[in-house]
PDB file of C-alpha atoms and ligand atoms in Angstrom:
ATOM      1  CA  UNK A   1       0.000   0.000   0.000  1.00 78.00           C
ATOM      2  CA  UNK A   2       1.285   3.442  -0.951  1.00 90.00           C
ATOM      3  CA  UNK A   3       0.969   6.703   0.901  1.00 94.00           C
ATOM      4  CA  UNK A   4      -0.014   9.847  -0.931  1.00 96.00           C
ATOM      5  CA  UNK A   5       0.448  13.101   0.954  1.00 97.00           C
ATOM      6  CA  UNK A   6      -2.791  15.084   1.113  1.00 98.00           C
ATOM      7  CA  UNK A   7      -1.868  17.827   3.581  1.00 98.00           C
ATOM      8  CA  UNK A   8       1.748  18.771   4.233  1.00 98.00           C
ATOM      9  CA  UNK A   9       3.301  19.402   7.610  1.00 98.00           C
ATOM     10  CA  UNK A  10       3.698  23.064   6.707  1.00 98.00           C
ATOM     11  CA  UNK A  11       0.037  23.476   5.766  1.00 98.00           C
ATOM     12  CA  UNK A  12      -1.064  21.777   8.981  1.00 98.00           C
ATOM     13  CA  UNK A  13       1.103  24.094  11.084  1.00 98.00           C
ATOM     14  CA  UNK A  14      -0.276  27.170   9.345  1.00 98.00           C
ATOM     15  CA  UNK A  15      -3.913  26.094   9.638  1.00 98.00           C
ATOM     16  CA  UNK A  16      -3.615  25.006  13.284  1.00 98.00           C
ATOM     17  CA  UNK A  17      -2.260  28.445  14.177  1.00 98.00           C
ATOM     18  CA  UNK A  18      -5.172  30.115  12.360  1.00 98.00           C
ATOM     19  CA  UNK A  19      -7.677  27.922  14.196  1.00 98.00           C
ATOM     20  CA  UNK A  20      -6.022  28.727  17.540  1.00 98.00           C
ATOM     21  CA  UNK A  21      -6.324  32.456  16.866  1.00 98.00           C
ATOM     22  CA  UNK A  22      -9.988  32.111  15.937  1.00 98.00           C
ATOM     23  CA  UNK A  23     -10.710  30.123  19.115  1.00 98.00           C
ATOM     24  CA  UNK A  24      -8.880  32.636  21.296  1.00 98.00           C
ATOM     25  CA  UNK A  25     -10.818  35.519  19.767  1.00 98.00           C
ATOM     26  CA  UNK A  26     -14.187  33.757  20.127  1.00 98.00           C
ATOM     27  CA  UNK A  27     -13.737  32.943  23.824  1.00 98.00           C
ATOM     28  CA  UNK A  28     -12.299  36.381  24.519  1.00 94.00           C
ATOM     29  CA  UNK A  29     -10.252  35.551  27.632  1.00 96.00           C
ATOM     30  CA  UNK A  30     -12.728  33.082  29.182  1.00 98.00           C
ATOM     31  CA  UNK A  31     -11.438  29.852  30.682  1.00 98.00           C
ATOM     32  CA  UNK A  32     -12.181  26.747  28.626  1.00 98.00           C
ATOM     33  CA  UNK A  33     -12.196  22.998  29.147  1.00 98.00           C
ATOM     34  CA  UNK A  34     -10.654  21.194  26.202  1.00 98.00           C
ATOM     35  CA  UNK A  35     -11.898  17.617  25.797  1.00 98.00           C
ATOM     36  CA  UNK A  36      -9.641  15.565  23.528  1.00 98.00           C
ATOM     37  CA  UNK A  37     -10.929  12.347  22.015  1.00 97.00           C
ATOM     38  CA  UNK A  38      -8.274   9.635  22.150  1.00 96.00           C
ATOM     39  CA  UNK A  39      -6.268   8.416  20.508  1.00 95.00           C
ATOM     40  CA  UNK A  40      -6.429  10.301  17.229  1.00 96.00           C
ATOM     41  CA  UNK A  41      -6.471  13.807  18.720  1.00 97.00           C
ATOM     42  CA  UNK A  42      -3.140  13.661  20.515  1.00 98.00           C
ATOM     43  CA  UNK A  43      -0.921  15.421  18.000  1.00 98.00           C
ATOM     44  CA  UNK A  44      -3.484  17.986  16.873  1.00 98.00           C
ATOM     45  CA  UNK A  45      -4.444  18.759  20.473  1.00 98.00           C
ATOM     46  CA  UNK A  46      -0.822  19.248  21.517  1.00 98.00           C
ATOM     47  CA  UNK A  47      -0.166  21.714  18.699  1.00 98.00           C
ATOM     48  CA  UNK A  48      -3.523  23.480  18.967  1.00 98.00           C
ATOM     49  CA  UNK A  49      -3.565  24.024  22.735  1.00 98.00           C
ATOM     50  CA  UNK A  50       0.018  25.323  22.697  1.00 98.00           C
ATOM     51  CA  UNK A  51      -1.101  28.003  20.292  1.00 98.00           C
ATOM     52  CA  UNK A  52      -4.301  29.041  22.132  1.00 98.00           C
ATOM     53  CA  UNK A  53      -3.653  31.919  24.481  1.00 95.00           C
ATOM     54  CA  UNK A  54      -6.472  31.228  26.976  1.00 98.00           C
ATOM     55  CA  UNK A  55      -6.623  29.730  30.485  1.00 98.00           C
ATOM     56  CA  UNK A  56      -7.678  26.090  30.087  1.00 98.00           C
ATOM     57  CA  UNK A  57      -8.124  22.665  31.583  1.00 98.00           C
ATOM     58  CA  UNK A  58      -7.406  19.724  29.337  1.00 98.00           C
ATOM     59  CA  UNK A  59      -9.161  16.376  29.709  1.00 98.00           C
ATOM     60  CA  UNK A  60      -9.447  13.267  27.570  1.00 98.00           C
ATOM     61  CA  UNK A  61     -12.087  10.742  26.711  1.00 98.00           C
ATOM     62  CA  UNK A  62     -11.662   7.375  25.094  1.00 96.00           C
ATOM     63  CA  UNK A  63     -14.494   6.156  22.919  1.00 92.00           C
ATOM     64  CA  UNK A  64     -15.020   2.676  21.596  1.00 85.00           C
ATOM     65  CA  UNK A  65     -17.076   2.406  18.476  1.00 81.00           C
ATOM     66  CA  UNK A  66     -18.328  -0.799  16.968  1.00 72.00           C
ATOM     67  CA  UNK A  67     -18.221  -1.527  13.275  1.00 68.00           C
ATOM     68  CA  UNK A  68     -15.808  -2.599  10.572  1.00 66.00           C
ATOM     69  CA  UNK A  69     -12.150  -1.542  10.503  1.00 63.00           C
ATOM     70  CA  UNK A  70     -12.904   1.572   8.472  1.00 65.00           C
ATOM     71  CA  UNK A  71     -16.507   2.401   9.345  1.00 68.00           C
ATOM     72  CA  UNK A  72     -18.334   2.970  12.613  1.00 69.00           C
ATOM     73  CA  UNK A  73     -21.748   1.454  13.236  1.00 72.00           C
ATOM     74  CA  UNK A  74     -22.627   4.471  15.354  1.00 73.00           C
ATOM     75  CA  UNK A  75     -22.857   2.282  18.439  1.00 82.00           C
ATOM     76  CA  UNK A  76     -20.429   4.078  20.703  1.00 88.00           C
ATOM     77  CA  UNK A  77     -19.302   3.319  24.234  1.00 90.00           C
ATOM     78  CA  UNK A  78     -17.231   5.405  26.614  1.00 94.00           C
ATOM     79  CA  UNK A  79     -14.018   3.469  27.325  1.00 94.00           C
ATOM     80  CA  UNK A  80     -12.459   6.232  29.466  1.00 96.00           C
ATOM     81  CA  UNK A  81     -14.466   9.118  30.842  1.00 97.00           C
ATOM     82  CA  UNK A  82     -13.451  12.630  31.905  1.00 97.00           C
ATOM     83  CA  UNK A  83     -12.016  12.810  35.392  1.00 96.00           C
ATOM     84  CA  UNK A  84     -13.747  16.119  36.226  1.00 96.00           C
ATOM     85  CA  UNK A  85     -17.298  17.478  35.872  1.00 97.00           C
ATOM     86  CA  UNK A  86     -17.941  20.014  33.107  1.00 98.00           C
ATOM     87  CA  UNK A  87     -20.995  21.656  34.634  1.00 98.00           C
ATOM     88  CA  UNK A  88     -20.967  25.445  34.091  1.00 98.00           C
ATOM     89  CA  UNK A  89     -17.832  25.231  31.938  1.00 98.00           C
ATOM     90  CA  UNK A  90     -17.166  26.356  28.387  1.00 98.00           C
ATOM     91  CA  UNK A  91     -16.286  23.065  26.727  1.00 98.00           C
ATOM     92  CA  UNK A  92     -14.426  22.590  23.464  1.00 98.00           C
ATOM     93  CA  UNK A  93     -14.319  19.059  22.023  1.00 98.00           C
ATOM     94  CA  UNK A  94     -11.159  18.370  19.999  1.00 98.00           C
ATOM     95  CA  UNK A  95     -11.410  15.519  17.489  1.00 98.00           C
ATOM     96  CA  UNK A  96      -9.185  14.280  14.664  1.00 98.00           C
ATOM     97  CA  UNK A  97     -11.841  13.577  12.043  1.00 97.00           C
ATOM     98  CA  UNK A  98     -15.608  13.724  11.613  1.00 96.00           C
ATOM     99  CA  UNK A  99     -16.644  11.149   9.052  1.00 94.00           C
ATOM    100  CA  UNK A 100     -20.264   9.899   9.272  1.00 92.00           C
ATOM    101  CA  UNK A 101     -20.775  12.168  12.293  1.00 93.00           C
ATOM    102  CA  UNK A 102     -22.232   9.323  14.368  1.00 92.00           C
ATOM    103  CA  UNK A 103     -19.456   9.386  16.982  1.00 93.00           C
ATOM    104  CA  UNK A 104     -19.640  13.159  17.391  1.00 95.00           C
ATOM    105  CA  UNK A 105     -23.438  13.070  17.641  1.00 95.00           C
ATOM    106  CA  UNK A 106     -23.193  10.555  20.475  1.00 94.00           C
ATOM    107  CA  UNK A 107     -20.558  12.650  22.224  1.00 96.00           C
ATOM    108  CA  UNK A 108     -22.468  15.924  21.924  1.00 97.00           C
ATOM    109  CA  UNK A 109     -25.653  14.280  23.242  1.00 96.00           C
ATOM    110  CA  UNK A 110     -23.725  12.752  26.142  1.00 96.00           C
ATOM    111  CA  UNK A 111     -21.760  15.866  27.176  1.00 98.00           C
ATOM    112  CA  UNK A 112     -24.831  18.104  26.811  1.00 98.00           C
ATOM    113  CA  UNK A 113     -26.527  16.235  29.649  1.00 98.00           C
ATOM    114  CA  UNK A 114     -23.706  17.285  32.007  1.00 98.00           C
ATOM    115  CA  UNK A 115     -24.723  20.953  32.063  1.00 98.00           C
ATOM    116  CA  UNK A 116     -21.861  22.802  30.344  1.00 98.00           C
ATOM    117  CA  UNK A 117     -22.313  26.552  29.814  1.00 98.00           C
ATOM    118  CA  UNK A 118     -21.397  26.026  26.158  1.00 98.00           C
ATOM    119  CA  UNK A 119     -20.285  23.116  24.009  1.00 98.00           C
ATOM    120  CA  UNK A 120     -18.368  23.558  20.773  1.00 98.00           C
ATOM    121  CA  UNK A 121     -16.619  21.182  18.396  1.00 98.00           C
ATOM    122  CA  UNK A 122     -13.210  21.584  16.821  1.00 98.00           C
ATOM    123  CA  UNK A 123     -12.128  18.954  14.308  1.00 98.00           C
ATOM    124  CA  UNK A 124      -8.967  18.881  12.260  1.00 98.00           C
ATOM    125  CA  UNK A 125     -10.603  17.017   9.366  1.00 98.00           C
ATOM    126  CA  UNK A 126     -14.096  16.711   7.949  1.00 97.00           C
ATOM    127  CA  UNK A 127     -15.223  14.171   5.351  1.00 96.00           C
ATOM    128  CA  UNK A 128     -18.563  15.653   4.276  1.00 93.00           C
ATOM    129  CA  UNK A 129     -19.258  13.082   1.534  1.00 91.00           C
ATOM    130  CA  UNK A 130     -19.936  10.415   4.140  1.00 85.00           C
ATOM    131  CA  UNK A 131     -22.178  12.434   6.441  1.00 87.00           C
ATOM    132  CA  UNK A 132     -25.021  10.383   7.936  1.00 86.00           C
ATOM    133  CA  UNK A 133     -26.128  12.740  10.689  1.00 90.00           C
ATOM    134  CA  UNK A 134     -25.979  16.500  10.995  1.00 92.00           C
ATOM    135  CA  UNK A 135     -23.586  17.713  13.691  1.00 95.00           C
ATOM    136  CA  UNK A 136     -22.616  21.328  14.328  1.00 95.00           C
ATOM    137  CA  UNK A 137     -18.891  21.767  13.633  1.00 97.00           C
ATOM    138  CA  UNK A 138     -17.642  25.084  14.977  1.00 98.00           C
ATOM    139  CA  UNK A 139     -14.025  24.835  13.822  1.00 98.00           C
ATOM    140  CA  UNK A 140     -12.877  22.687  10.887  1.00 98.00           C
ATOM    141  CA  UNK A 141      -9.239  22.530   9.823  1.00 98.00           C
ATOM    142  CA  UNK A 142      -9.537  20.865   6.421  1.00 98.00           C
ATOM    143  CA  UNK A 143     -12.178  19.176   4.334  1.00 98.00           C
ATOM    144  CA  UNK A 144     -10.946  15.858   2.921  1.00 97.00           C
ATOM    145  CA  UNK A 145     -12.246  13.616   0.128  1.00 96.00           C
ATOM    146  CA  UNK A 146     -13.880  10.260   0.775  1.00 94.00           C
ATOM    147  CA  UNK A 147     -10.619   8.384   1.300  1.00 94.00           C
ATOM    148  CA  UNK A 148      -9.106   6.658   4.326  1.00 94.00           C
ATOM    149  CA  UNK A 149      -6.580   9.085   5.760  1.00 97.00           C
ATOM    150  CA  UNK A 150      -3.674   8.505   8.139  1.00 97.00           C
ATOM    151  CA  UNK A 151      -0.958  10.431   9.940  1.00 98.00           C
ATOM    152  CA  UNK A 152      -0.789  13.356  12.371  1.00 98.00           C
ATOM    153  CA  UNK A 153      -2.526  11.194  14.988  1.00 98.00           C
ATOM    154  CA  UNK A 154      -4.733   9.137  12.689  1.00 97.00           C
ATOM    155  CA  UNK A 155      -3.973   5.438  12.425  1.00 95.00           C
ATOM    156  CA  UNK A 156      -4.268   2.480  10.145  1.00 94.00           C
ATOM    157  CA  UNK A 157      -4.438  -0.616  12.300  1.00 92.00           C
ATOM    158  CA  UNK A 158      -2.844   1.389  15.168  1.00 93.00           C
ATOM    159  CA  UNK A 159       0.141   2.374  13.021  1.00 95.00           C
ATOM    160  CA  UNK A 160       1.191   5.513  11.101  1.00 96.00           C
ATOM    161  CA  UNK A 161      -0.084   7.922  13.799  1.00 97.00           C
ATOM    162  CA  UNK A 162       3.403   9.444  14.038  1.00 98.00           C
ATOM    163  CA  UNK A 163       3.557  10.727  10.461  1.00 98.00           C
ATOM    164  CA  UNK A 164       3.909  14.526  10.597  1.00 98.00           C
ATOM    165  CA  UNK A 165       1.565  14.975   7.610  1.00 98.00           C
ATOM    166  CA  UNK A 166      -1.858  13.684   6.504  1.00 98.00           C
ATOM    167  CA  UNK A 167      -1.793  11.071   3.766  1.00 98.00           C
ATOM    168  CA  UNK A 168      -4.237   8.724   2.135  1.00 96.00           C
ATOM    169  CA  UNK A 169      -3.678   5.033   1.620  1.00 90.00           C
ATOM    170  CA  UNK A 170      -3.670   3.891  -1.966  1.00 84.00           C
ATOM    171  CA  UNK A 171      -3.840   0.243  -2.984  1.00 73.00           C
TER     172      UNK A 171
HETATM  173  P1  5GP B   1     -17.564   8.844  12.449  1.00 74.71           P
HETATM  174  O1  5GP B   1     -18.350   8.401  13.651  1.00 74.71           O
HETATM  175  O2  5GP B   1     -17.690  10.332  12.202  1.00 74.71           O
HETATM  176  O3  5GP B   1     -17.944   8.035  11.238  1.00 74.71           O
HETATM  177  O4  5GP B   1     -16.045   8.494  12.650  1.00 74.71           O
HETATM  178  C1  5GP B   1     -15.456   8.550  13.864  1.00 74.71           C
HETATM  179  C2  5GP B   1     -14.097   7.933  13.964  1.00 74.71           C
HETATM  180  O5  5GP B   1     -13.768   7.030  12.900  1.00 74.71           O
HETATM  181  C3  5GP B   1     -13.021   8.998  13.924  1.00 74.71           C
HETATM  182  O6  5GP B   1     -12.873   9.607  15.177  1.00 74.71           O
HETATM  183  C4  5GP B   1     -11.815   8.166  13.531  1.00 74.71           C
HETATM  184  O7  5GP B   1     -11.280   7.550  14.675  1.00 74.71           O
HETATM  185  C5  5GP B   1     -12.390   7.108  12.619  1.00 74.71           C
HETATM  186  N1  5GP B   1     -12.192   7.505  11.206  1.00 74.71           N
HETATM  187  C6  5GP B   1     -13.119   7.942  10.335  1.00 74.71           C
HETATM  188  N2  5GP B   1     -12.573   8.199   9.131  1.00 74.71           N
HETATM  189  C7  5GP B   1     -11.248   7.917   9.238  1.00 74.71           C
HETATM  190  C8  5GP B   1     -10.129   7.985   8.321  1.00 74.71           C
HETATM  191  O8  5GP B   1     -10.221   8.354   7.148  1.00 74.71           O
HETATM  192  N3  5GP B   1      -8.928   7.609   8.831  1.00 74.71           N
HETATM  193  C9  5GP B   1      -8.751   7.191  10.109  1.00 74.71           C
HETATM  194  N4  5GP B   1      -7.523   6.864  10.480  1.00 74.71           N
HETATM  195  N5  5GP B   1      -9.773   7.119  10.994  1.00 74.71           N
HETATM  196  C10 5GP B   1     -11.009   7.476  10.565  1.00 74.71           C
END
């Protein structure tokens, strides 16, 4: 299988900085709780939060989603939950990719019941061609075509997460 670079390291760096500025301006000095969705978010979250000049708490959630290797069934389970409540907090979910939207829909519904002051979504990648449910995406880094993408946190069979760029797998 060959790798074809879709988004270079340089373009990611530039876009992540732009997103960080937009987030800082929108929250205007307020404290936020960043909720990273493991494992795919780790690289994006590290770069993004370093560039956001706001007071923040950072937490992580692990989600388990059932389905085939490349597609979720939408049946999602929380494998690791947040360690702190988010009631009365401004919460920003940080995700690697929104594909069908089923995982994000589950997450938004779940976190909404915990009484946050606000709940927004920041995703590095969006694959709109495969949308199955409508989810509000407040910050989107890049729109990608309907291809399986890897790198910059995203895996193929738990590998390739360490690539510094986003690539697609070609047979
Ligand atoms: P969704 O519920 O939106 O269909 O997808 C949720 C999860 O599926 C993402 O958080 C990600 O873990 C995985 N996923 C979806 N598309 C891709 C892709 O192109 N590459 C990789 N590596 N993971 C993907």
